[in-house]
Coordinates of C-alpha atoms in Angstrom, one line a residue:
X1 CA 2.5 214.1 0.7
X2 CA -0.1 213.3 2.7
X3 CA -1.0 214.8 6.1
X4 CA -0.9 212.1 8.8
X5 CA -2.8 214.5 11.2
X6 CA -5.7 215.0 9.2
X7 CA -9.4 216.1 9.9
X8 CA -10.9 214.0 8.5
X9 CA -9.2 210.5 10.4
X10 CA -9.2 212.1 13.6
X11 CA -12.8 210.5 14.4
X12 CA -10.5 207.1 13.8
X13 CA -7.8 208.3 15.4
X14 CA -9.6 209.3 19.0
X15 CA -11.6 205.8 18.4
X16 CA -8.0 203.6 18.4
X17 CA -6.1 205.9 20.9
X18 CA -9.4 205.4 23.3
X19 CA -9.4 201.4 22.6
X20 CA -5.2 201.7 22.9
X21 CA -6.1 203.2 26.2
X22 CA -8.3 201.1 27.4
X23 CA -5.9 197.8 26.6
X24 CA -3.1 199.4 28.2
X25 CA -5.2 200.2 31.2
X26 CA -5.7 196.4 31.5
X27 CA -2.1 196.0 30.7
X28 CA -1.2 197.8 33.6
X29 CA -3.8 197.0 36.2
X30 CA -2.0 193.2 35.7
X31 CA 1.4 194.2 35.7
X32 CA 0.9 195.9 38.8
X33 CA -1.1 192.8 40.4
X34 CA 2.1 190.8 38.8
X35 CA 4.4 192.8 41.0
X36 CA 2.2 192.2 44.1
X37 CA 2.2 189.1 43.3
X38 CA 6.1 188.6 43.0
X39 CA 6.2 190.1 46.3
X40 CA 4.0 187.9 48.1
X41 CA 5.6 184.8 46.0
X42 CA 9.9 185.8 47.0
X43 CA 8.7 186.3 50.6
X44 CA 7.0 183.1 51.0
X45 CA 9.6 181.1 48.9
X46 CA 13.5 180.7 49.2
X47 CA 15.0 181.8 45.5
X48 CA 16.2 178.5 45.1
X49 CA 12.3 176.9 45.4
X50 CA 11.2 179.6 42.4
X51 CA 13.9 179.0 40.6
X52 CA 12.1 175.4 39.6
X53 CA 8.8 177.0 39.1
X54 CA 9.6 179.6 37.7
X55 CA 11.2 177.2 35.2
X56 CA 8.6 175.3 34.9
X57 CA 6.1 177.8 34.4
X58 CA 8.2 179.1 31.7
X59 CA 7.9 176.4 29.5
X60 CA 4.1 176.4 28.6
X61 CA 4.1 180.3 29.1
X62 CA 6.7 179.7 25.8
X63 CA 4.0 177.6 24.1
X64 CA 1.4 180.1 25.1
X65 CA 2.7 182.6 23.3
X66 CA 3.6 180.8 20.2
X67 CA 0.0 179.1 19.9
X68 CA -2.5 181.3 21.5
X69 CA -1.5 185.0 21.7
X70 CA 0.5 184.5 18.4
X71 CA -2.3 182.6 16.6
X72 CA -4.7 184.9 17.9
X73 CA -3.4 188.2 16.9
X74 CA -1.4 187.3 13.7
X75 CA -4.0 184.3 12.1
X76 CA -7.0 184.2 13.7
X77 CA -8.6 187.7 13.8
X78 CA -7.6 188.9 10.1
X79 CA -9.5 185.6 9.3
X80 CA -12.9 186.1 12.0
X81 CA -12.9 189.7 10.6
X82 CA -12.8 189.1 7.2
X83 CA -15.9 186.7 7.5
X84 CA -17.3 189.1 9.6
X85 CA -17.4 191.6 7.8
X86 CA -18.4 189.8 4.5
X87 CA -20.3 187.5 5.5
X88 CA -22.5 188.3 8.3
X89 CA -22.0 187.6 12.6
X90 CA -23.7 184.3 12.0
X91 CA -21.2 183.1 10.2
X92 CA -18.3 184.2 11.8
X93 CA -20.0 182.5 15.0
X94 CA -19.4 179.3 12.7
X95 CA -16.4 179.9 12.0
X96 CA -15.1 180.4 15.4
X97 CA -16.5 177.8 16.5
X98 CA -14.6 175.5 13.7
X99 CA -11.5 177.8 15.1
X100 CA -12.0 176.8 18.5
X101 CA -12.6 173.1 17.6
X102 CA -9.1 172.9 15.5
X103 CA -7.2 175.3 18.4
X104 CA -8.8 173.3 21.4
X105 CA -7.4 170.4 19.3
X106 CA -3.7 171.4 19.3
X107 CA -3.5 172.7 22.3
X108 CA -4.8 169.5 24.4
X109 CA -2.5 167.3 22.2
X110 CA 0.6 169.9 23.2
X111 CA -0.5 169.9 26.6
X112 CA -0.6 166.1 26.9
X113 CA 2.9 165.6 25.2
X114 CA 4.4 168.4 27.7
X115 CA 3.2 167.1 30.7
X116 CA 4.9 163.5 29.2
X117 CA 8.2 164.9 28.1
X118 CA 8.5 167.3 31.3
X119 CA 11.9 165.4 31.9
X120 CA 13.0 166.6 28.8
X121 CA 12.1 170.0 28.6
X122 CA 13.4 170.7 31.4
X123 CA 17.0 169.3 30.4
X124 CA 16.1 171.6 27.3
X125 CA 15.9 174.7 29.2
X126 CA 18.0 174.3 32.8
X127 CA 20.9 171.6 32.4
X128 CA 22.7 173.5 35.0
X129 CA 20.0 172.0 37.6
X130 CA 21.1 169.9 40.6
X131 CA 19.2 167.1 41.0
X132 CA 17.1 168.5 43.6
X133 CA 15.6 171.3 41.5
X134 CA 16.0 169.7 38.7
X135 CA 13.2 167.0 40.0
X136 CA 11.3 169.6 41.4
X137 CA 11.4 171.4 38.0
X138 CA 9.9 167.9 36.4
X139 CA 7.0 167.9 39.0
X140 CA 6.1 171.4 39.0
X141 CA 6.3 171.5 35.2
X142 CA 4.0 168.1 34.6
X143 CA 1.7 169.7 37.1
X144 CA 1.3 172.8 35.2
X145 CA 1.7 172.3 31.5
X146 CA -2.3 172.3 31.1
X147 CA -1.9 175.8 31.6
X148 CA -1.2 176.1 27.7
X149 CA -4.7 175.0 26.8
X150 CA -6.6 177.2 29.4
X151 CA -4.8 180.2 28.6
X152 CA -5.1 179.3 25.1
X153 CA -8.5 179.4 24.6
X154 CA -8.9 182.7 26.6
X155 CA -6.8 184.3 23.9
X156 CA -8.9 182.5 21.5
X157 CA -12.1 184.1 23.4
X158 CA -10.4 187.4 23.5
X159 CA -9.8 187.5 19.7
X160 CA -13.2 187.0 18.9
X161 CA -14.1 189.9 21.1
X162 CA -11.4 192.4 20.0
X163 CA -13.5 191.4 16.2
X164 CA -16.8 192.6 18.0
X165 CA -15.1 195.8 19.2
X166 CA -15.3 194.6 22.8
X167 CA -12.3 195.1 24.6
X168 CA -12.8 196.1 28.3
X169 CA -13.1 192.3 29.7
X170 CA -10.6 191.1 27.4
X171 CA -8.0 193.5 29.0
X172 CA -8.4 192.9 32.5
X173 CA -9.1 189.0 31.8
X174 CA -5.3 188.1 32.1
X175 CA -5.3 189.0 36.0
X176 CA -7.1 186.3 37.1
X177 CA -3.8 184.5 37.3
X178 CA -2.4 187.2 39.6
X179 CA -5.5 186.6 41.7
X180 CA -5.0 183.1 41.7
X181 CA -1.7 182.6 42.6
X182 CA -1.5 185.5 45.2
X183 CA -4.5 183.4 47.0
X184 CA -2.5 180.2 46.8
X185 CA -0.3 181.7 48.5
X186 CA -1.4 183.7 50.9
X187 CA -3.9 180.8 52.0
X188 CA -2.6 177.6 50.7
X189 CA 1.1 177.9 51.2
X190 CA 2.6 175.6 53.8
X191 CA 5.6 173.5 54.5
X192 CA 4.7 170.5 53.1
X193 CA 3.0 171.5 50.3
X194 CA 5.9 174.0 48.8
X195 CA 5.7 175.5 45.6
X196 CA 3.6 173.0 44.5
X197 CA 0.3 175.1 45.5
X198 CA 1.8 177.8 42.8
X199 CA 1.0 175.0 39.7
X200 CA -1.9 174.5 41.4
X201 CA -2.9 178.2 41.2
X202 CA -1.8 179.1 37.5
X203 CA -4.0 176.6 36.2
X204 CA -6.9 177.9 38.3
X205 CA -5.6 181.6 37.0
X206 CA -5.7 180.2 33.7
X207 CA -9.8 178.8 34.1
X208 CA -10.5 181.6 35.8
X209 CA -8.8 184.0 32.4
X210 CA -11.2 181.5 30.5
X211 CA -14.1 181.9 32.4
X212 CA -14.6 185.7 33.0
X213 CA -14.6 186.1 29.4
X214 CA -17.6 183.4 28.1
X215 CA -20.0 185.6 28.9
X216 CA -19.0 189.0 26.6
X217 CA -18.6 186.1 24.3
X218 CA -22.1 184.7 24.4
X219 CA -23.2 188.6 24.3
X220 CA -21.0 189.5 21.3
X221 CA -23.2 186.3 19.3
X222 CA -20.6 184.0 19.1
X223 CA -21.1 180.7 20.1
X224 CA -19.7 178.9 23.0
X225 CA -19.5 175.3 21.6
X226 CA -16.4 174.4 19.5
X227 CA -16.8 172.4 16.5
X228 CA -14.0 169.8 14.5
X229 CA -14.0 171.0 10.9
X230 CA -10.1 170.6 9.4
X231 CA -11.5 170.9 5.8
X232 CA -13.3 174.2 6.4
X233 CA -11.5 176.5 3.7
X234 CA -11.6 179.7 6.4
X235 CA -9.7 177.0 9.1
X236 CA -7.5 176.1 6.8
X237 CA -6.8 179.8 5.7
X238 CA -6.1 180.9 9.3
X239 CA -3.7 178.1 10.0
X240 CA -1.7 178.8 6.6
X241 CA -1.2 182.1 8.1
X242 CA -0.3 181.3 11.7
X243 CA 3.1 179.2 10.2
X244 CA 5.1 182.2 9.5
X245 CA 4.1 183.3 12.5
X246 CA 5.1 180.9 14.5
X247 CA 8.8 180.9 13.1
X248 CA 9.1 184.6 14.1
X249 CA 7.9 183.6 17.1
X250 CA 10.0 180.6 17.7
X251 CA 13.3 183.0 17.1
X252 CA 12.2 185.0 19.7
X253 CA 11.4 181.9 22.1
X254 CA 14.8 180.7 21.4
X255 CA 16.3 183.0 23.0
X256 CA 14.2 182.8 26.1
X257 CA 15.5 178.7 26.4
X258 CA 19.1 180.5 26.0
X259 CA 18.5 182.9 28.8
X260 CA 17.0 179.8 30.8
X261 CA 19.9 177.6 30.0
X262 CA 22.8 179.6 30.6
X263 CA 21.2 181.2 34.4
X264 CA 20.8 177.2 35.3
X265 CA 24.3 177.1 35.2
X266 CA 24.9 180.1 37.5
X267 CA 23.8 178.8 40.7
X268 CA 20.7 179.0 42.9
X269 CA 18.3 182.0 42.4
X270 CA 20.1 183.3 38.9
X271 CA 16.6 182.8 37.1
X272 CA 14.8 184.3 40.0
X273 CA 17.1 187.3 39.9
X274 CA 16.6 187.4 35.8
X275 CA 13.0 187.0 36.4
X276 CA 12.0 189.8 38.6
X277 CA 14.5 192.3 37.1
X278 CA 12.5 191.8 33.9
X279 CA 8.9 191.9 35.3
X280 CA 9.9 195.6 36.3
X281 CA 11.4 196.1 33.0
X282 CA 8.0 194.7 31.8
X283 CA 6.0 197.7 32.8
X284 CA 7.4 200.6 30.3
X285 CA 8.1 197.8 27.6
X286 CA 5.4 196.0 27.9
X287 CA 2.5 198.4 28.3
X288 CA 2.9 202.1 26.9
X289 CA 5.2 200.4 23.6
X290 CA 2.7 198.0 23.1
X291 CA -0.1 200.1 23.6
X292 CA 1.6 202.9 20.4
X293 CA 2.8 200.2 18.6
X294 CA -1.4 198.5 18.6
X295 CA -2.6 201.9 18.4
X296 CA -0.7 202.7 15.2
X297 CA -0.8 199.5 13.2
X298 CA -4.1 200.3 11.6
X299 CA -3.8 203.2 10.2
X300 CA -0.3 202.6 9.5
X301 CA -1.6 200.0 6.9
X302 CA -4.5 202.2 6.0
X303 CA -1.5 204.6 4.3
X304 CA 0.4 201.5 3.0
X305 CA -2.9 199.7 1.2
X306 CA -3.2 203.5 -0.2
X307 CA 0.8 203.5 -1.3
X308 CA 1.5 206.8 1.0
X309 CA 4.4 206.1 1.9
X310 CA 5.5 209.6 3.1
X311 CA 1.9 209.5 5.5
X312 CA 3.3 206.0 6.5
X313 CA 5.9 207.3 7.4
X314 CA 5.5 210.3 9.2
X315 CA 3.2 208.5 11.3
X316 CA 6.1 206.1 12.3
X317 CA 8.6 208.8 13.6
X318 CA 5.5 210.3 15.4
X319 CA 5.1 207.0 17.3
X320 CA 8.6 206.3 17.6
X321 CA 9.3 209.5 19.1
X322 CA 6.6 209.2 21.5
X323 CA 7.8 205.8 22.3
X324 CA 11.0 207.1 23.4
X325 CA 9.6 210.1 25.4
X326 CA 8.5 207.2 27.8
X327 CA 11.6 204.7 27.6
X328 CA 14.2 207.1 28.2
X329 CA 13.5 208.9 31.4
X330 CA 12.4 205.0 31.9
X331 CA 15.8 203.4 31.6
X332 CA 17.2 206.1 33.7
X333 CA 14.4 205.9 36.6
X334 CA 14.6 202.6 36.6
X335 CA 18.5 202.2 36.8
X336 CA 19.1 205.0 39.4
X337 CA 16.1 203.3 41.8
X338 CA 16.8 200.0 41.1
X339 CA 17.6 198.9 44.5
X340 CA 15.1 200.4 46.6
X341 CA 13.0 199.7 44.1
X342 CA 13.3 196.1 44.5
X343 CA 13.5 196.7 48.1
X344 CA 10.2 198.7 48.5
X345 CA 8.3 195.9 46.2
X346 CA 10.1 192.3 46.7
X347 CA 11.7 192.8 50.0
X348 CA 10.1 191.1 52.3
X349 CA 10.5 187.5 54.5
X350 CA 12.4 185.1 52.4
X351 CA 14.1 187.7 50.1
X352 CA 16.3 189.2 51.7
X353 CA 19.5 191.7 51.4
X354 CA 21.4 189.4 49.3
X355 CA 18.4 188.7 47.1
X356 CA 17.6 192.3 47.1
X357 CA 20.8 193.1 45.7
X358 CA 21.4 190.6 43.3
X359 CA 17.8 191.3 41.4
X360 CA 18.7 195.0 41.4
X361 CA 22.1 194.1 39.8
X362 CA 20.0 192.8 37.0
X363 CA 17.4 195.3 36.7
X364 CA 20.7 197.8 36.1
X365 CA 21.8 196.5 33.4
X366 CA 18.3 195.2 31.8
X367 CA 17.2 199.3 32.3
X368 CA 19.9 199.7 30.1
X369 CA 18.0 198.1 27.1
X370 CA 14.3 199.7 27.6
X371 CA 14.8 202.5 24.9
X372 CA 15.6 199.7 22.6
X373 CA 13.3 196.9 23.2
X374 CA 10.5 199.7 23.4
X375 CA 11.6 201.3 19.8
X376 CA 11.6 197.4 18.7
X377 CA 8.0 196.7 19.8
X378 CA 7.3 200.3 17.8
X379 CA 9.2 199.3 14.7
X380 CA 7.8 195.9 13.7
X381 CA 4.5 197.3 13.4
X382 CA 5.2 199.0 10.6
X383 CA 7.1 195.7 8.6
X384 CA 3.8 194.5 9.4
X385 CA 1.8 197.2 7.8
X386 CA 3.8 196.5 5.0
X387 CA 3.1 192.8 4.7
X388 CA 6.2 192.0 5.7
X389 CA 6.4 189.1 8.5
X390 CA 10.1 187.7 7.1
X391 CA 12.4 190.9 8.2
X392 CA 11.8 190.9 11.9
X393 CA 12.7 187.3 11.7
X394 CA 16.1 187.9 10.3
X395 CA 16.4 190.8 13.1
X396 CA 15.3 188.3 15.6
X397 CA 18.0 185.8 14.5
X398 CA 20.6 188.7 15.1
X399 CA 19.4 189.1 18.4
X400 CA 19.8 185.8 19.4
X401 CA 23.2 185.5 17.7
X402 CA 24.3 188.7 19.6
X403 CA 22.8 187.6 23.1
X404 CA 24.6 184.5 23.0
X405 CA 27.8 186.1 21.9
X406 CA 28.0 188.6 24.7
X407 CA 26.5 186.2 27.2
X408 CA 29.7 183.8 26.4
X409 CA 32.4 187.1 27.0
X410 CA 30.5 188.0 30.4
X411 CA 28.8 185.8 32.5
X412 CA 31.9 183.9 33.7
X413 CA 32.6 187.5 35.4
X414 CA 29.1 189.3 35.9
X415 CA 26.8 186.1 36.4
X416 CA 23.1 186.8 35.7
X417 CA 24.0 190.4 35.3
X418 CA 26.0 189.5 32.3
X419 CA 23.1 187.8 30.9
X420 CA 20.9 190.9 31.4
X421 CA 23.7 193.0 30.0
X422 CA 23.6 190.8 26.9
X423 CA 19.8 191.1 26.3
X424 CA 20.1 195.1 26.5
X425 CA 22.6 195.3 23.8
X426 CA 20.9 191.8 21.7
X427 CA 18.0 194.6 21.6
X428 CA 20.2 197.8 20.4
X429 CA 21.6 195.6 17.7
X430 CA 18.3 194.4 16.5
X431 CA 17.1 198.0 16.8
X432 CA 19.6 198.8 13.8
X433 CA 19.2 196.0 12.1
X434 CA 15.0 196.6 11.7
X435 CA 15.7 200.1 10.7
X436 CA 18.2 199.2 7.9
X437 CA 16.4 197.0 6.5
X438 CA 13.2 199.4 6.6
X439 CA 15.4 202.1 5.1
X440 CA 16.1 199.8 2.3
X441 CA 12.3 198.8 1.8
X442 CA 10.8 201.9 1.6
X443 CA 13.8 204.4 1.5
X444 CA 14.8 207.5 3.9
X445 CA 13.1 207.6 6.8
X446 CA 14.3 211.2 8.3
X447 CA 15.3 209.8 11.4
X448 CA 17.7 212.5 11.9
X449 CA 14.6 214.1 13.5
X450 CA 13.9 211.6 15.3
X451 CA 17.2 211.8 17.0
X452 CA 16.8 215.5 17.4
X453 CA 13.7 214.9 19.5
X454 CA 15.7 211.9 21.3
X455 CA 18.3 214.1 22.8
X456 CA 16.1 216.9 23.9
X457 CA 14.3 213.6 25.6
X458 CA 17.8 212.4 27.1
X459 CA 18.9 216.0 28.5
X460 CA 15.6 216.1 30.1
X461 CA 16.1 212.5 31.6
X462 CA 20.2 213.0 32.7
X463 CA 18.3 216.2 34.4
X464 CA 15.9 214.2 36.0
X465 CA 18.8 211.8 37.2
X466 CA 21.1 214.2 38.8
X467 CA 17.8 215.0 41.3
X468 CA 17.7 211.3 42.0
X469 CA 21.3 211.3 42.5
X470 CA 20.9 214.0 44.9
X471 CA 18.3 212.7 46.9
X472 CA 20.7 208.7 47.2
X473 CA 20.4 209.3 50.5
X474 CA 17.3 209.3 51.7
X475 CA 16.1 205.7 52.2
X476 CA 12.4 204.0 52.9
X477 CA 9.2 203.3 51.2
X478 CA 8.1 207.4 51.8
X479 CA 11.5 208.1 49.9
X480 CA 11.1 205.8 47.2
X481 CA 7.9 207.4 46.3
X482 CA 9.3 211.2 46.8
X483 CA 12.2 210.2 44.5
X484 CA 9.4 209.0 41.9
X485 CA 7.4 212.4 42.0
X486 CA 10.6 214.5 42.2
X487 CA 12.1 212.7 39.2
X488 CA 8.8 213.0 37.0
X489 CA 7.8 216.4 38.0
X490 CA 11.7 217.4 37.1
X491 CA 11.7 215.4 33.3
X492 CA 8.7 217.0 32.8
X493 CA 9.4 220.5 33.4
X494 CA 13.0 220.2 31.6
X495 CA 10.7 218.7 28.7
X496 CA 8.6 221.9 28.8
X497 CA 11.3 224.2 29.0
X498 CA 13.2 222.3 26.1
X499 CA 9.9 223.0 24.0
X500 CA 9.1 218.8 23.8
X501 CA 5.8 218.2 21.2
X502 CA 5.2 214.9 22.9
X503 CA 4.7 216.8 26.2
X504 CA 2.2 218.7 24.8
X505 CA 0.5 216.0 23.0
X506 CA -0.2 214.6 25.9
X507 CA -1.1 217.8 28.2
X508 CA -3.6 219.1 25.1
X509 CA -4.9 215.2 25.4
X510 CA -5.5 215.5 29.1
X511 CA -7.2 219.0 28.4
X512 CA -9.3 217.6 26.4
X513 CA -10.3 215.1 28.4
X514 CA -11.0 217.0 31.4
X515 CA -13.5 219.4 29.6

């Protein structure tokens, strides 16, 4: 067996977790702009008005993902490498640019028919509607549906960077449309103009993504003018692998338009509620999860293209567990603060107690799901290391099927909190589903010490909640953040005292660091 801690790939090792870093850094940085920029947005808009742009703005963020981000990371930068590093930076410049032709292509062609069939998209993803929002929806979404292609060719921009090893502008890139829509409102909004000026200012965010980046670009020797070349073999390569893709993708998108579809139908300000529960959600899920599961998926196929299985392996349970060290006092932080912290962060002019309450409702029950969605984002990695793009479809589909199951049984009682209670357990179920079918590719995976590890993790978090539950009563923004120290100073020093490795990975890490 070999050792996935060895001398000799540490040099690797320090190189990824500093790049891992560095992208969750970004990450961060424009989550936490995103949550100023929620507040500023529910304070200067009735639920009922971001409801319809938030709808709209869903739909090309749906297409974003599939074509850019997706094609980006899963298609495009195996391909740009490969050249790269066989062929020389000149030609990979060519080839992007061949890339950029073909992707500029699609996505102005996607962007057009959006923008045509807004009436119909909409229907697709909010029947429940009035006519009202619904026609507000249609505006809003025809407005921005160009969004797509600008955002599309940042990721295509930030692709060819991440091949060059330059990362820094590429993660902070994506808050430019935090920027931009905080500005529209704070200096554009008005009464005539509603949320109109928030189209407006996601397609300037999206320019703006674009536009920060050309320059790293022109540095890194790529070139900056697309060319149309469909018969380039390398072209047609990248797109062969970008179809799988997209169906993985498109499983998980479908379950977004479910989401959409059935909160429509649950009156005014469901989506919002739905929306901003999940943006705080976002933050443990979407940074620290993503940032092991990046920071792994190298050298996890380093030991499968070597057949070491058991090095594979071991290095999985190490991430999972330090995935989990993070998602369960997570889930319990979030869940035991959910209303003042919705309060402290969204509270403010138009959203008010009743608003307040109902997103915090949501966040309850979406907390719930972190540990899960989090081991998810960790556990895919690692079909992918294998070659293996077909198994977290299937485990996709059973999320979907499960989600719509449980959303049927409880939102006629628990409104949008039914459907965020049917997304937490959609996860748990797809959870067991990856890692049966990984236990039946590549055999035992010893996850009875994972577990082990997990419950030292979940006494240390119930610890950590009975101090929040004893502080309940203290109330106000200089409470909210005493209840954040007091609950991670207490996980932290039941984690030491329960002897937790993950603990001192990261306090050796900081060590390190500081000397």
């Amino acid at each position: 067996m070999t050792d996935p801690d060895t001398s000799a790939a540490e040099p690797a090792r320090e190189s990824i977790a500093r790049r891992a870093g560095l992208i969750a850094l970004g990450t961060l940085a424009s989550r936490l702009l995103g949550l100023l920029r929620d507040r500023v947005i529910a304070s200067t808009f009735a639920v009922g008005a971001t409801d319809a742009f938030w709808l709209a703005f869903t739909i090309p963020n749906a297409l974003r993902v599939l074509l850019a981000e997706g094609a980006t990371s899963g298609a495009f930068v195996p391909v740009l490498t490969d050249v790269r590093e066989k062929r020389g930076q000149e030609a990979a410049s060519r080839v992007f640019a061949k890339l950029a032709g073909a992707m500029v292509l699609l996505l102005l062609v996607v962007a057009a028919i959006g923008s045509f069939a807004a009436p119909l998209l909409v229907r697709l993803y909010a029947s429940g509607f009035e006519a009202g929002r619904y026609d507000e929806a249609v505006r809003l979404t025809r407005v921005v549906f160009p969004y797509v292609a600008l955002v599309g060719s940042a990721a295509m921009v930030m692709g060819a960077l991440h091949t060059a090893k330059r990362f820094a502008v590429a993660a902070f890139a994506p808050a430019m449309l935090n920027v931009a829509l905080i500005a529209a409102c704070m200096f554009f909004a008005s009464e005539g103009a509603g949320t109109m000026v928030l189209a407006i200012g996601a397609l300037i965010g999206g320019a703006l993504h674009l536009l920060v980046q050309l320059p790293s670009l022109r540095r890194a020797s790529y070139s900056l003018r697309p060319r149309l070349d469909l018969k380039d073999p390398d072209v047609r390569r990248a797109f062969r692998l970008l179809l799988p893709l997209l169906i993985a993708l498109g499983v998980y998108q479908l379950n977004i338009v479910a989401s959409r579809q059935l909160a429509s139908h649950l009156g005014e300000g469901a989506i919002s509620y739905l929306f901003y529960g999940q943006r705080l959600v976002e933050i443990p899920q979407g940074v620290f999860a993503l940032a092991i599961g990046s920071a792994a998926l190298p050298n996890l196929a380093e030991y499968a293209a070597r057949n070491d299985l058991e090095g594979a392996k071991a290095l999985f349970r190490s991430s999972l567990c330090l995935t989990l060290f993070v998602a369960v006092p997570s889930a319990v932080g979030l869940a035991m603060l959910a209303e003042p912290l919705v309060d402290a962060l969204l509270g403010a002019g138009e959203f008010g107690a009743h608003e307040i309450s109902e997103t915090a409702r949501s966040l309850v029950f979406l907390a719930a799901g972190v540990w899960a969605v989090a081991s998810v984002r960790t556990v895919v990695p690692m079909f992918h290391s294998l070659g293996d793009t077909r198994s977290p479809v299937v485990a996709s589909a059973f999320n979907l099927v499960v989600f719509f199951g449980v959303s049927m049984l409880t939102m006629g009682t628990m409104g949008h909190a039914g459907l965020a209670l049917a997304i937490a357990l959609a996860a748990a179920v797809q959870l067991i589903v990856l890692l049966t079918m990984l236990r039946r590719r590549i055999g035992a995976l010893r996850l009875g010490e994972v577990a082990l590890r997990t419950l030292r993790f979940v006494l240390a978090a119930a610890l950590m909640g009975g101090a929040l539950y004893a502080l309940r009563d203290f109330r106000g923004l200089a409470a909210l953040a005493l209840k954040v120290a007091v609950g991670a100073i207490t996980y932290g020093a039941a984690a030491w005292v329960l002897r937790v490795p993950e603990l001192r990975a990261v306090t050796n890490r900081l060590r390190r660091r500081r000397s």
